[in-house]
């Protein structure tokens, strides 16, 4: 073969004399990143003219950089900069995106950060051999050797583009599903509604699964035609077991739910930290206030009138947070696993924690009357609720009481119990008065004020849903929310002032497209949104006030919610639109959110409060961490939503044929999504169940309109439906319309030119139903809710 050495690049490092010593870390990182070929210790030594005995300190330097996470070795024994990929790599094609492009991931990726995203680009016809043309194109599940190019275009959603060099085999795909036994083995019915095919299981591949078991299987090579084949890897038990419901969501969304042995050992060996050098807060009656069923207690609060004569009527507020950073050190097994998980995930019957129970429910849980290390912020507010100053303290606290929101509210409302009575005048009333003072500034700031009902499921001892009801709301919840927001603001302000890297919690303003869609919708209600002005939360609050108490309030609240952007984590600060704040970061929940742990470490380093602050690796990986934990948050939200849907479907399965009141929560070309008022359950009325005429989809009005009758179904309107089907394994509900819809102008006599429907284009956007009901098994899809966080 020809000499494989690449031509010398212009920016390659010049060879240096031995007298110049070792290269700097920055020079090594630049060289590794800029190389077009795989790099090893030999190539680095040659590039920097390091010979003989001088290679020993170079080797030590590279080892130290690897331990700090700046460099990593892969199985090829070549060195790469952490988070970056070499120019030629084995990758596995995982799926297609919404544009139909093939998306892949590195076959080998051991970092706790999210793997870089890779999109497959077609190989140009020119230069392809006849042999290559004869090969079938690469597809989902294939493993390929590819040449990677890092993307540089602004706004590009993928990190790398890949051109396939050759296929090297097909990787196994995992399938979670219901096992159905047969004479020759059995079949698997996938629980994922998007997978429309079953899988054949051979007699020797059943893994002792029994009919009706929930199983995890992997695909195996099989026949060219007919059903794809799979092999059972793990049996979770009967699909009818309520405990299976959360397992489906956990495995479907790839949420890690088993801690490695090294993590458990580290957690069990953890001890209470040395209290020397900490501020003693044990005599301050800090209290925790949480939901009744709270699974972790990581924040405590206290407030009192400020005794400073210069701040008459003002308040001092302390928010103390569990000092998780004292136990979870950067780069440790616990830290790597916490970063991988990103956050805790909550299901009706269980929690998948970010940290082991020894940390989350013991050492870092602010238990009543027990001493705990904490990171606290002491804030001073004036009589109008404006913050005058703040300082962070690394302290030692002792919770005076563990209270619930209900206990706190009843005490303030004049009905204290045995626990809150002795605390009312000295602890609880000052907290309430401070909250009312802070509310003055909050009202002036004008954050987005959406108030939508939340539903809560009660689980019986067996693990089934016993009841579902709208969750109670107490003003004491707003007290804790406001104190936590102020503490988060303090963290962001301090770190920005100290010029310390962190992950901000950012929330962008709504896009022009979403604002235009909202304005179009409001026109149908004879309402408008100001154009040409800077959009602020107050803009939406006025709209919500105008419809409050009317028949349109739920509908408008839903549309306003859907117009908002998704809050994410980022190392770049753009502020938080929804809260109307310039600086915001998550600080108050390090037990369940990795973002907060990152902020704690940044504060410890910035303020010189210990040696367990940020590591160099964490600082350099801030962008990757922010992207990864934004992904894990979305992943958890989807898993929680799917699990709730399945639990509710199981709860309603016994009520098929019953009628329910609900509201139209979504309008599509194929039917109506309805949210039941009693349980909050979401289900579909297929368009074929609405009648025997055409229904046109009016996008601007969020409505389906009958072509002949003009019967109109609009988003947010009340309807009565009959439950026709409930499928717990998928979480799908299907309804029939019983009562609902309003008279309107027949769609056949009006044009929907702007949305491409109606007489201008009668086929596009119109669905022609067949008489009678939809076929059994159809319409099981559940709506994609638009909850923002």
Coordinates of C-alpha atoms in Angstrom, one line a residue, residues 666-672 685-687 690 695-698 701-706 710-715 742 747 765 767:
X666 CA -56.3 18.6 19.9
X667 CA -57.7 18.9 16.4
X668 CA -56.1 17.0 13.5
X669 CA -56.9 15.9 10.0
X670 CA -57.7 12.4 11.3
X671 CA -59.8 13.2 14.3
X672 CA -60.2 14.9 17.7
X685 CA -62.2 10.2 18.4
X686 CA -61.4 9.0 14.9
X687 CA -62.8 11.2 12.2
X690 CA -68.0 11.9 13.7
X695 CA -64.9 17.1 7.7
X696 CA -62.4 19.9 6.7
X697 CA -59.5 20.7 9.0
X698 CA -59.4 24.5 9.6
X701 CA -59.5 28.0 13.9
X702 CA -58.3 24.7 15.3
X703 CA -61.5 23.1 14.1
X704 CA -63.1 20.3 12.1
X705 CA -66.0 21.6 10.0
X706 CA -68.7 19.5 8.3
X710 CA -71.4 23.0 9.0
X711 CA -71.2 21.1 12.3
X712 CA -68.0 22.4 13.9
X713 CA -65.7 20.9 16.6
X714 CA -63.2 23.4 18.0
X715 CA -60.3 23.1 20.4
X742 CA -71.8 23.6 17.2
X747 CA -67.3 23.9 4.9
X765 CA -56.9 18.5 4.7
X767 CA -61.0 13.2 5.5

